[in-house]
PDB file of C-alpha atoms in Angstrom:
ATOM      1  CA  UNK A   3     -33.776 -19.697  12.094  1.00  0.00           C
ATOM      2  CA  UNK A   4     -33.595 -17.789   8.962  1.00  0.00           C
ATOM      3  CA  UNK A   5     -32.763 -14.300  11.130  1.00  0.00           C
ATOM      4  CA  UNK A   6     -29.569 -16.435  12.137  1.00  0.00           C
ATOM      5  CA  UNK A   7     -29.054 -17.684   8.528  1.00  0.00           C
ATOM      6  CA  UNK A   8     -29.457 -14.000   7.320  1.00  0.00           C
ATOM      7  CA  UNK A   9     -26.837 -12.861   9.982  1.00  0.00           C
ATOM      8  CA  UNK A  10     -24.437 -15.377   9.268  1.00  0.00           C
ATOM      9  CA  UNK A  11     -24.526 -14.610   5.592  1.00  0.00           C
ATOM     10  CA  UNK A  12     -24.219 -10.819   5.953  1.00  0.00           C
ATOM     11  CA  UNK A  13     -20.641 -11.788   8.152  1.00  0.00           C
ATOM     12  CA  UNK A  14     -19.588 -14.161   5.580  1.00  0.00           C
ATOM     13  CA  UNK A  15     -19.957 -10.914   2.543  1.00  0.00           C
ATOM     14  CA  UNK A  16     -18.059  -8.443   5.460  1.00  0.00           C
ATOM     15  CA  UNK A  17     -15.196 -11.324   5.420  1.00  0.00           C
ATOM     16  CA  UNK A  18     -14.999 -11.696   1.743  1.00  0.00           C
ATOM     17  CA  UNK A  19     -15.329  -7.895   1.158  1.00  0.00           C
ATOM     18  CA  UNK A  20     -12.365  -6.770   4.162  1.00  0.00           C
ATOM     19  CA  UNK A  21     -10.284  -9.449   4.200  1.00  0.00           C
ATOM     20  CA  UNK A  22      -8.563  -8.460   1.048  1.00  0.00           C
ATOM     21  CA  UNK A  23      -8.491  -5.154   1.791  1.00  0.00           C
ATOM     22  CA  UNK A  24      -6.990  -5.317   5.549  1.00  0.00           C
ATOM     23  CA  UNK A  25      -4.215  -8.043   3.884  1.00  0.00           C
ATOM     24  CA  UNK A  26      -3.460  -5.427   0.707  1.00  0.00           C
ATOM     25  CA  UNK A  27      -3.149  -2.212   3.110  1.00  0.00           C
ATOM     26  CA  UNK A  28      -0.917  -4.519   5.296  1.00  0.00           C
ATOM     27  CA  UNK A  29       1.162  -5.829   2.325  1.00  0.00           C
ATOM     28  CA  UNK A  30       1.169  -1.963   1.280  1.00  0.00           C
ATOM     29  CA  UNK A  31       2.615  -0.148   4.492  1.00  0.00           C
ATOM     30  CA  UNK A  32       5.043  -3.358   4.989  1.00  0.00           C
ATOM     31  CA  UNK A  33       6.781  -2.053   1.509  1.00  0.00           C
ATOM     32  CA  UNK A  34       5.873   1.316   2.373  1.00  0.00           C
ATOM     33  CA  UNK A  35       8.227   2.175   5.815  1.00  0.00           C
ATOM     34  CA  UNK A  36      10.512  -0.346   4.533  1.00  0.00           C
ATOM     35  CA  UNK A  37      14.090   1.270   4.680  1.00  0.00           C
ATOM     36  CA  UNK A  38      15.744  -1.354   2.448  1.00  0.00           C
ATOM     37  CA  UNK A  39      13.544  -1.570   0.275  1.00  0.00           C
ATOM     38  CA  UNK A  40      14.269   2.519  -0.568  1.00  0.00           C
ATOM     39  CA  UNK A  41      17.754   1.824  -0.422  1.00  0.00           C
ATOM     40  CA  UNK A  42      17.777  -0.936  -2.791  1.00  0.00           C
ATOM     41  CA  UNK A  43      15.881   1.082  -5.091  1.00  0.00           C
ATOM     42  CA  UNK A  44      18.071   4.407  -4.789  1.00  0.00           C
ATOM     43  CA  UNK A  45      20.897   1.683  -5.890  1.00  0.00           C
ATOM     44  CA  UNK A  46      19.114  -0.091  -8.565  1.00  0.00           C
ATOM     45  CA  UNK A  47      17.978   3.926 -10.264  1.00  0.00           C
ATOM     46  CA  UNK A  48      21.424   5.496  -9.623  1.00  0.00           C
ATOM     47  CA  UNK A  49      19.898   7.629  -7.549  1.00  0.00           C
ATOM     48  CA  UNK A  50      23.347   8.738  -5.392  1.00  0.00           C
ATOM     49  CA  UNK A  51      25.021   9.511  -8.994  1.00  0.00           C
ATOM     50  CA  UNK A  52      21.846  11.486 -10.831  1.00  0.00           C
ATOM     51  CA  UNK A  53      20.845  13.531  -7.872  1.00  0.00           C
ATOM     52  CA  UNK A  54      24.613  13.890  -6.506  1.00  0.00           C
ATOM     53  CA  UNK A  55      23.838  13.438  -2.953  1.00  0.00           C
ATOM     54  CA  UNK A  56      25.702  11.050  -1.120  1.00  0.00           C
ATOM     55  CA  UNK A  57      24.039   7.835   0.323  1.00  0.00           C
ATOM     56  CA  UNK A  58      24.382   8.981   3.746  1.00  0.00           C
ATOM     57  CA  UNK A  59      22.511  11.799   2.894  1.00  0.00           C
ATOM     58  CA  UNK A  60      19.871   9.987   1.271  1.00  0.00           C
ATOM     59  CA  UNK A  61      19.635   7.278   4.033  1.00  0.00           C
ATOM     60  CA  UNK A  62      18.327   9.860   6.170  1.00  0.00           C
ATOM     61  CA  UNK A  63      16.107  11.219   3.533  1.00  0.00           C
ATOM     62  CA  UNK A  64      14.391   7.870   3.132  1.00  0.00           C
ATOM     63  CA  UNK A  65      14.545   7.665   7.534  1.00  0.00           C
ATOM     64  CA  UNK A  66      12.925  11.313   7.570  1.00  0.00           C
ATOM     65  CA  UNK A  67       9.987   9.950   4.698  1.00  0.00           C
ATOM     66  CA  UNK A  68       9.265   7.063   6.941  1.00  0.00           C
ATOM     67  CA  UNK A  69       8.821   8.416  10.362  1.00  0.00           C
ATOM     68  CA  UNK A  70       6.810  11.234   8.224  1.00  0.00           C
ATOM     69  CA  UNK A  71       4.283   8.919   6.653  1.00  0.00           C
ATOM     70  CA  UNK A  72       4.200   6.631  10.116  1.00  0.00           C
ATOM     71  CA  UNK A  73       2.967  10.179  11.682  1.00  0.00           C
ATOM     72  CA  UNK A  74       6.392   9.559  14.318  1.00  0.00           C
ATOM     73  CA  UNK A  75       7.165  12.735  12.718  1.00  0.00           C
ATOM     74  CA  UNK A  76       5.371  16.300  12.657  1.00  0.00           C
ATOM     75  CA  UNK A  77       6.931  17.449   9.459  1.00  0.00           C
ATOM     76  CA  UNK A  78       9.125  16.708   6.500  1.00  0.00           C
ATOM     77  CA  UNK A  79      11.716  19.231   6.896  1.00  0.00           C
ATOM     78  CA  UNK A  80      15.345  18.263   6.230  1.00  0.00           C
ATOM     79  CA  UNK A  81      18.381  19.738   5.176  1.00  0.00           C
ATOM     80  CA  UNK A  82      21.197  17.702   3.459  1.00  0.00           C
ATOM     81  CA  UNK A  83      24.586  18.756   2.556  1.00  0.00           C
ATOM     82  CA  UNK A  84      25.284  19.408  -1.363  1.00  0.00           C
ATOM     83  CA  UNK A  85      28.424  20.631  -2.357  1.00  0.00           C
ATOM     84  CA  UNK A  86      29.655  21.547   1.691  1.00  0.00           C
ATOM     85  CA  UNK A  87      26.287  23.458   1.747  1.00  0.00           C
ATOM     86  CA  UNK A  88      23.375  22.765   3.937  1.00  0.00           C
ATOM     87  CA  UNK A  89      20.510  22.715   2.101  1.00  0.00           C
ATOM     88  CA  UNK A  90      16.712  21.659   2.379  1.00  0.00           C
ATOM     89  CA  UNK A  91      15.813  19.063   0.594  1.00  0.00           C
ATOM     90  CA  UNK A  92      12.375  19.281  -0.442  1.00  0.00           C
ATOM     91  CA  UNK A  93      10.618  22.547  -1.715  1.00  0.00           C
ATOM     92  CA  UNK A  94       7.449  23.791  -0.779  1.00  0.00           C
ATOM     93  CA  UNK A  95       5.687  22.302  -3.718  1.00  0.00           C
ATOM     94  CA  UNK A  96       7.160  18.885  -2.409  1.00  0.00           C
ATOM     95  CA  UNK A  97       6.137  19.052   0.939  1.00  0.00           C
ATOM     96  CA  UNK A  98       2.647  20.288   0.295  1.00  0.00           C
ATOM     97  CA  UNK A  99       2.199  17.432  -1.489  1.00  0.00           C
ATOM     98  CA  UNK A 100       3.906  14.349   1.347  1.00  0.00           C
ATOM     99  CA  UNK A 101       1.187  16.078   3.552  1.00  0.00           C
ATOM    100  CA  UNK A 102      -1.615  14.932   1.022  1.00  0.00           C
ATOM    101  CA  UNK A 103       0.125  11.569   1.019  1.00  0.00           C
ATOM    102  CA  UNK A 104       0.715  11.136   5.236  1.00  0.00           C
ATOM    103  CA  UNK A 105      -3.428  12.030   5.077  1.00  0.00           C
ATOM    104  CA  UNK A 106      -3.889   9.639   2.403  1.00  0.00           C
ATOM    105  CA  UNK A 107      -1.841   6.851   4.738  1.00  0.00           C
ATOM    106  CA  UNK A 108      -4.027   8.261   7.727  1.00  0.00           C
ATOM    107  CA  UNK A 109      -6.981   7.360   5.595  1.00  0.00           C
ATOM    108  CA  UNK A 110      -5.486   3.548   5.112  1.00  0.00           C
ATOM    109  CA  UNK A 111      -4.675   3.346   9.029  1.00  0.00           C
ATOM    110  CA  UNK A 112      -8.340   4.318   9.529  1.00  0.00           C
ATOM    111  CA  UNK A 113      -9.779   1.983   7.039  1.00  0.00           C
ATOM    112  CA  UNK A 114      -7.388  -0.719   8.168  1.00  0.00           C
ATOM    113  CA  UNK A 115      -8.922  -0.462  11.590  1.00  0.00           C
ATOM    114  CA  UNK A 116     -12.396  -0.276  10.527  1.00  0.00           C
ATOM    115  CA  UNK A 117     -11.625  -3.576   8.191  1.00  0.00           C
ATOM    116  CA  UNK A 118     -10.192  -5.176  11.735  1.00  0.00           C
ATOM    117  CA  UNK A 119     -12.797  -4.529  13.869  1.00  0.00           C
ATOM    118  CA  UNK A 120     -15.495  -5.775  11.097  1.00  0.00           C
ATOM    119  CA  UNK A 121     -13.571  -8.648  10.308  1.00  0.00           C
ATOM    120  CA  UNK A 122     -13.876  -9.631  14.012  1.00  0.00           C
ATOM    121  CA  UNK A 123     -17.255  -8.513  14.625  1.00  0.00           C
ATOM    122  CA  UNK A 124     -18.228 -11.030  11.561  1.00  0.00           C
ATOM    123  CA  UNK A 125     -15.645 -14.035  12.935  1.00  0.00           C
ATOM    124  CA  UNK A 126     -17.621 -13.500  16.368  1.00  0.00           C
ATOM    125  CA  UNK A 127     -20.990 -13.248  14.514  1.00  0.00           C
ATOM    126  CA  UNK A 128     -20.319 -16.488  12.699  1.00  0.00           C
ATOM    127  CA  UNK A 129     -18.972 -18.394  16.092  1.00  0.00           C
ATOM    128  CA  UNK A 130     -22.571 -17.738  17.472  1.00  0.00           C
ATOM    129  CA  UNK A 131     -24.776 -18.144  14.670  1.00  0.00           C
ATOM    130  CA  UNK A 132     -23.096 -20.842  11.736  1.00  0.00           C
ATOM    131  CA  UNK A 133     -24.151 -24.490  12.274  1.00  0.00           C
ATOM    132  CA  UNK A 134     -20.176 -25.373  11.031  1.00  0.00           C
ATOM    133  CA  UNK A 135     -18.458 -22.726  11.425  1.00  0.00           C
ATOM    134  CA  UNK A 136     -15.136 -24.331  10.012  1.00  0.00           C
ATOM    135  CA  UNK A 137     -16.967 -25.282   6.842  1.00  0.00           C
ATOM    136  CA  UNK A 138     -17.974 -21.064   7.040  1.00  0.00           C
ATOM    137  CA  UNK A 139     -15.231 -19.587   7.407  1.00  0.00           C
ATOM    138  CA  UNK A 140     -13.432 -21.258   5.070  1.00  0.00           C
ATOM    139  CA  UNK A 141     -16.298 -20.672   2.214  1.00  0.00           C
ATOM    140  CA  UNK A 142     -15.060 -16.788   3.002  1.00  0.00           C
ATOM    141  CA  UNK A 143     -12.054 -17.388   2.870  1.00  0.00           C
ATOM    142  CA  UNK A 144     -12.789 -19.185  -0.522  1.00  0.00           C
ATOM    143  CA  UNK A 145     -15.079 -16.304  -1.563  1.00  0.00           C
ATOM    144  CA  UNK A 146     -12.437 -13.542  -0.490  1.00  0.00           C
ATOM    145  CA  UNK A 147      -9.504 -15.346  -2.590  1.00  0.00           C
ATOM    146  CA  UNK A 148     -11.675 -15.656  -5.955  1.00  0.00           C
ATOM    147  CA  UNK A 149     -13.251 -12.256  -5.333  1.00  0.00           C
ATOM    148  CA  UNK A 150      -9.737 -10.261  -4.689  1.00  0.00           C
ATOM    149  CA  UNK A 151      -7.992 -12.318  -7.284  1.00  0.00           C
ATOM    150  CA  UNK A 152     -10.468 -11.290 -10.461  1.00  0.00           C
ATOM    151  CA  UNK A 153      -9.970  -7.912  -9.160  1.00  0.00           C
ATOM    152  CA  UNK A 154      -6.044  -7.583  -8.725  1.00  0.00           C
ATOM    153  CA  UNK A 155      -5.503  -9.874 -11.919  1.00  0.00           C
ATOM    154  CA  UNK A 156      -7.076  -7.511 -13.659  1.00  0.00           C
ATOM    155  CA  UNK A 157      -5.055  -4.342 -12.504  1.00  0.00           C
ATOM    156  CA  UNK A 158      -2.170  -6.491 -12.812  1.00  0.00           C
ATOM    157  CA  UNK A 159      -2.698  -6.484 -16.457  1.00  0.00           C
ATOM    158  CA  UNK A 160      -3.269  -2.259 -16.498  1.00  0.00           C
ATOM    159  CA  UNK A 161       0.142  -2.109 -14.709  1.00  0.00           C
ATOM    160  CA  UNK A 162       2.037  -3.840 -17.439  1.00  0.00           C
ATOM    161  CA  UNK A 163       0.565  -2.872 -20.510  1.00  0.00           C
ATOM    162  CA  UNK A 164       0.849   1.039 -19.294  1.00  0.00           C
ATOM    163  CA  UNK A 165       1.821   2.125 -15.778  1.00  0.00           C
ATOM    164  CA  UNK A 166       2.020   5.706 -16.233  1.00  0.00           C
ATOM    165  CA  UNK A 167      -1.135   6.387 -17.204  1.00  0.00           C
ATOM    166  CA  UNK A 168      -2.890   4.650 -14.260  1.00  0.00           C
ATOM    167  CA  UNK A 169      -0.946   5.751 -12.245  1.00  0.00           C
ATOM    168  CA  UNK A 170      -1.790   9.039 -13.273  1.00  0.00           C
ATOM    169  CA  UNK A 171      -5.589   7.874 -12.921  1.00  0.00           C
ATOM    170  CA  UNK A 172      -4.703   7.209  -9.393  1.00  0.00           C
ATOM    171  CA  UNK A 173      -3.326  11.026  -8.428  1.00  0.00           C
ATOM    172  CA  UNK A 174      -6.480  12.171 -10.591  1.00  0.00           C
ATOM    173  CA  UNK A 175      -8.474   9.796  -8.234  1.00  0.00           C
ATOM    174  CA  UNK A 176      -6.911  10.316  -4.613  1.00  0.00           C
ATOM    175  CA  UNK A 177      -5.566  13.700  -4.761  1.00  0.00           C
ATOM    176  CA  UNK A 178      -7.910  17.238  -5.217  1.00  0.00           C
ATOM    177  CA  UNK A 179      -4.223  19.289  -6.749  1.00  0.00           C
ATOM    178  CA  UNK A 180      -2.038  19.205  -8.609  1.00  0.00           C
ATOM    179  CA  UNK A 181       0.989  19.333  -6.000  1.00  0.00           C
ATOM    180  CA  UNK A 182       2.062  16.239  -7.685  1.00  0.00           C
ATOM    181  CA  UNK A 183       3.443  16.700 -10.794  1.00  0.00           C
ATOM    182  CA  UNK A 184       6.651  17.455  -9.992  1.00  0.00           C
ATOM    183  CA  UNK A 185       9.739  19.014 -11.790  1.00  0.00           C
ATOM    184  CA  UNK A 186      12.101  16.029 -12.688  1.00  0.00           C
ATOM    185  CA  UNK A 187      14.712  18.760 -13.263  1.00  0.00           C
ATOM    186  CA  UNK A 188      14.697  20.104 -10.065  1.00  0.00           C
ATOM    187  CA  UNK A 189      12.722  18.650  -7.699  1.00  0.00           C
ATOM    188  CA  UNK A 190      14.398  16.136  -5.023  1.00  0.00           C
ATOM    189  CA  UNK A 191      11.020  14.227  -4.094  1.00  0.00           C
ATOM    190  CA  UNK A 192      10.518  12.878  -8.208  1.00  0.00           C
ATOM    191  CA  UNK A 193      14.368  12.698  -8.883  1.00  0.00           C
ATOM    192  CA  UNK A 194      14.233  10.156  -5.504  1.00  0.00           C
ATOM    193  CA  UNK A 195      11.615   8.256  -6.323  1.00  0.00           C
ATOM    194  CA  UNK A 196      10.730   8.158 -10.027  1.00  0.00           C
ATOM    195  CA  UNK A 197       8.273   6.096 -11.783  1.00  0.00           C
ATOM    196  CA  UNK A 198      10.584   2.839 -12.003  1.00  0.00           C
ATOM    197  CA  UNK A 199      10.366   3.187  -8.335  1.00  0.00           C
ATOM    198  CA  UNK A 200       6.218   2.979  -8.008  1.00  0.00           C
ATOM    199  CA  UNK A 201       6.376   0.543 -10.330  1.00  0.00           C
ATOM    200  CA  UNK A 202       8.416  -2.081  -8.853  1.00  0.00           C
ATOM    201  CA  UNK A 203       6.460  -1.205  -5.202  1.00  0.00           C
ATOM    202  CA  UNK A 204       3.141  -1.538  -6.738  1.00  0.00           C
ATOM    203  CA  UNK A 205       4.586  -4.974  -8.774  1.00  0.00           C
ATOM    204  CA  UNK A 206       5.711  -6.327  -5.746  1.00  0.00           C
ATOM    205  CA  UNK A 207       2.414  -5.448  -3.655  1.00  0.00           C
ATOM    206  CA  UNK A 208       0.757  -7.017  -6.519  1.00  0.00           C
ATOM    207  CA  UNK A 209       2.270 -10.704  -6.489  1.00  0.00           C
ATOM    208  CA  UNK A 210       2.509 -10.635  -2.397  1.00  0.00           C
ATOM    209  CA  UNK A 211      -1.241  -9.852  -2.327  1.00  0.00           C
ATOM    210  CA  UNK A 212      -2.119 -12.459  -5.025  1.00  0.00           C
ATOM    211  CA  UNK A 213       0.428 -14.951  -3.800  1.00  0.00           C
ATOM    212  CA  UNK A 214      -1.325 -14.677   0.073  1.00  0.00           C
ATOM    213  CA  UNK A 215      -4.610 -15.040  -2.002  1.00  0.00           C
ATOM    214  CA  UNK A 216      -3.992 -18.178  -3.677  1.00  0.00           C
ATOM    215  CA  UNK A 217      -2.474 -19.833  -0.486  1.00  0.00           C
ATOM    216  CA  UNK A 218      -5.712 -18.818   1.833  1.00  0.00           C
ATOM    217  CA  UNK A 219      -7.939 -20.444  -1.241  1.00  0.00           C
ATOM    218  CA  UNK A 220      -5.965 -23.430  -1.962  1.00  0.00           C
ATOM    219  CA  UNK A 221      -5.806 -23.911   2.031  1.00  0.00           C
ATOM    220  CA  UNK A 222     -10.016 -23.163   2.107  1.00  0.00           C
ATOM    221  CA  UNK A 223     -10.589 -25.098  -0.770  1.00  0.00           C
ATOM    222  CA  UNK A 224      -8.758 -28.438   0.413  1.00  0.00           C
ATOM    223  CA  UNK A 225     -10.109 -27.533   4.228  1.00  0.00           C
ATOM    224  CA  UNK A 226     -13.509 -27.300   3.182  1.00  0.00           C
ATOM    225  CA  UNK A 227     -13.490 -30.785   0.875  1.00  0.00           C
ATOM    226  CA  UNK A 228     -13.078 -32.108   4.623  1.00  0.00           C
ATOM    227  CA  UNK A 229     -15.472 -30.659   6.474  1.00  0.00           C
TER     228      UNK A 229
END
């Protein structure tokens, strides 16, 4: 009896511990390869009028990034048309560093598989070993929702009272160069997306993530009252 106790225990801390993260890397990649979203952005930063590339142009630069970071596409090579002359878009500089980012998104795809297959393991875990496995489940889900929340209020506040410098943390963190600091002058990649643009993605993952939190622990708090 306590062997079965002590396995379903372990599955409940797996479901609390990768259900947040398999949700945020969904949230993420859902903003991430979404076109509109880009576009909206490139309208909201001026980007057609500061870069002076027409939106066509930059409609299949923001295609091109996509397919890249999906792995649909084997490189990042494009060439646009600036004054009647084709030209490639991104330098070297630029493209060395969208192949640290497409391994960094490989990285998420892996851990977002390893999160799935855990997260079922421990569901199917739970099904053979909890005495009520409704009242269970929905303690993780209770458990995942505090948990995640605590954490992403708390980089919530980091992100508004100074962006830039964690975000900086984060290329310090996640990347071993320094491929990305990029010229603003002269470099398409940075004049595209600029730091307005990470900001409102990261905002937006942000309140999605902690907005699907709060509804899963509302839902597992009034579910498990009933139990």
């Amino acid at each position: 009896m306590k062997k079965i106790n002590y396995v379903c225990k372990i599955s409940q801390g797996v479901m609390i511990i990768f259900l947040p993260i398999v949700l945020l890397l969904m949230i993420f990649q859902a903003y991430a390869f979404d076109k509109d979203f880009y576009l909206k952005e490139f309208e909201k930063y001026h980007i057609a009028e500061n870069t002076k590339i027409e939106q066509k142009e930059l409609d299949r630069i923001a295609d091109k990034m996509i397919h890249y970071l999906k792995d649909e596409d084997n490189n990042i090579k494009i060439f646009i048309k600036i004054n009647e002359k084709n030209t490639e878009a991104f330098g070297e500089r630029e493209k060395l560093h969208m192949m640290d980012v497409k391994k960094l998104f490989q990285k998420g795809y892996l851990l977002q598989k390893i999160g799935i297959s855990f997260l079922v393991i421990s569901l199917i875990l739970l099904i053979k070993t909890s005495e009520k496995i409704d009242r269970d489940i929905y303690k993780s889900l209770k458990g995942a929702s505090i948990l995640s929340l605590g954490c992403m209020i708390f980089i919530f506040v980091l992100v508004q009272i100074n962006f830039y410098k964690y975000f900086t943390y984060f290329h310090k963190i996640f990347f071993d160069n320094d491929l990305w600091l990029l010229n603003p002058k002269t470099d398409l990649l940075i004049q595209m997306l600029p730091l307005g643009f990470f900001y409102d993605i990261a905002t937006k993952i942000i309140v999605w993530f902690m907005g699907s939190m709060i509804f899963l622990g509302i839902v597992s708090l009034y579910k498990e009252r009933y139990q």
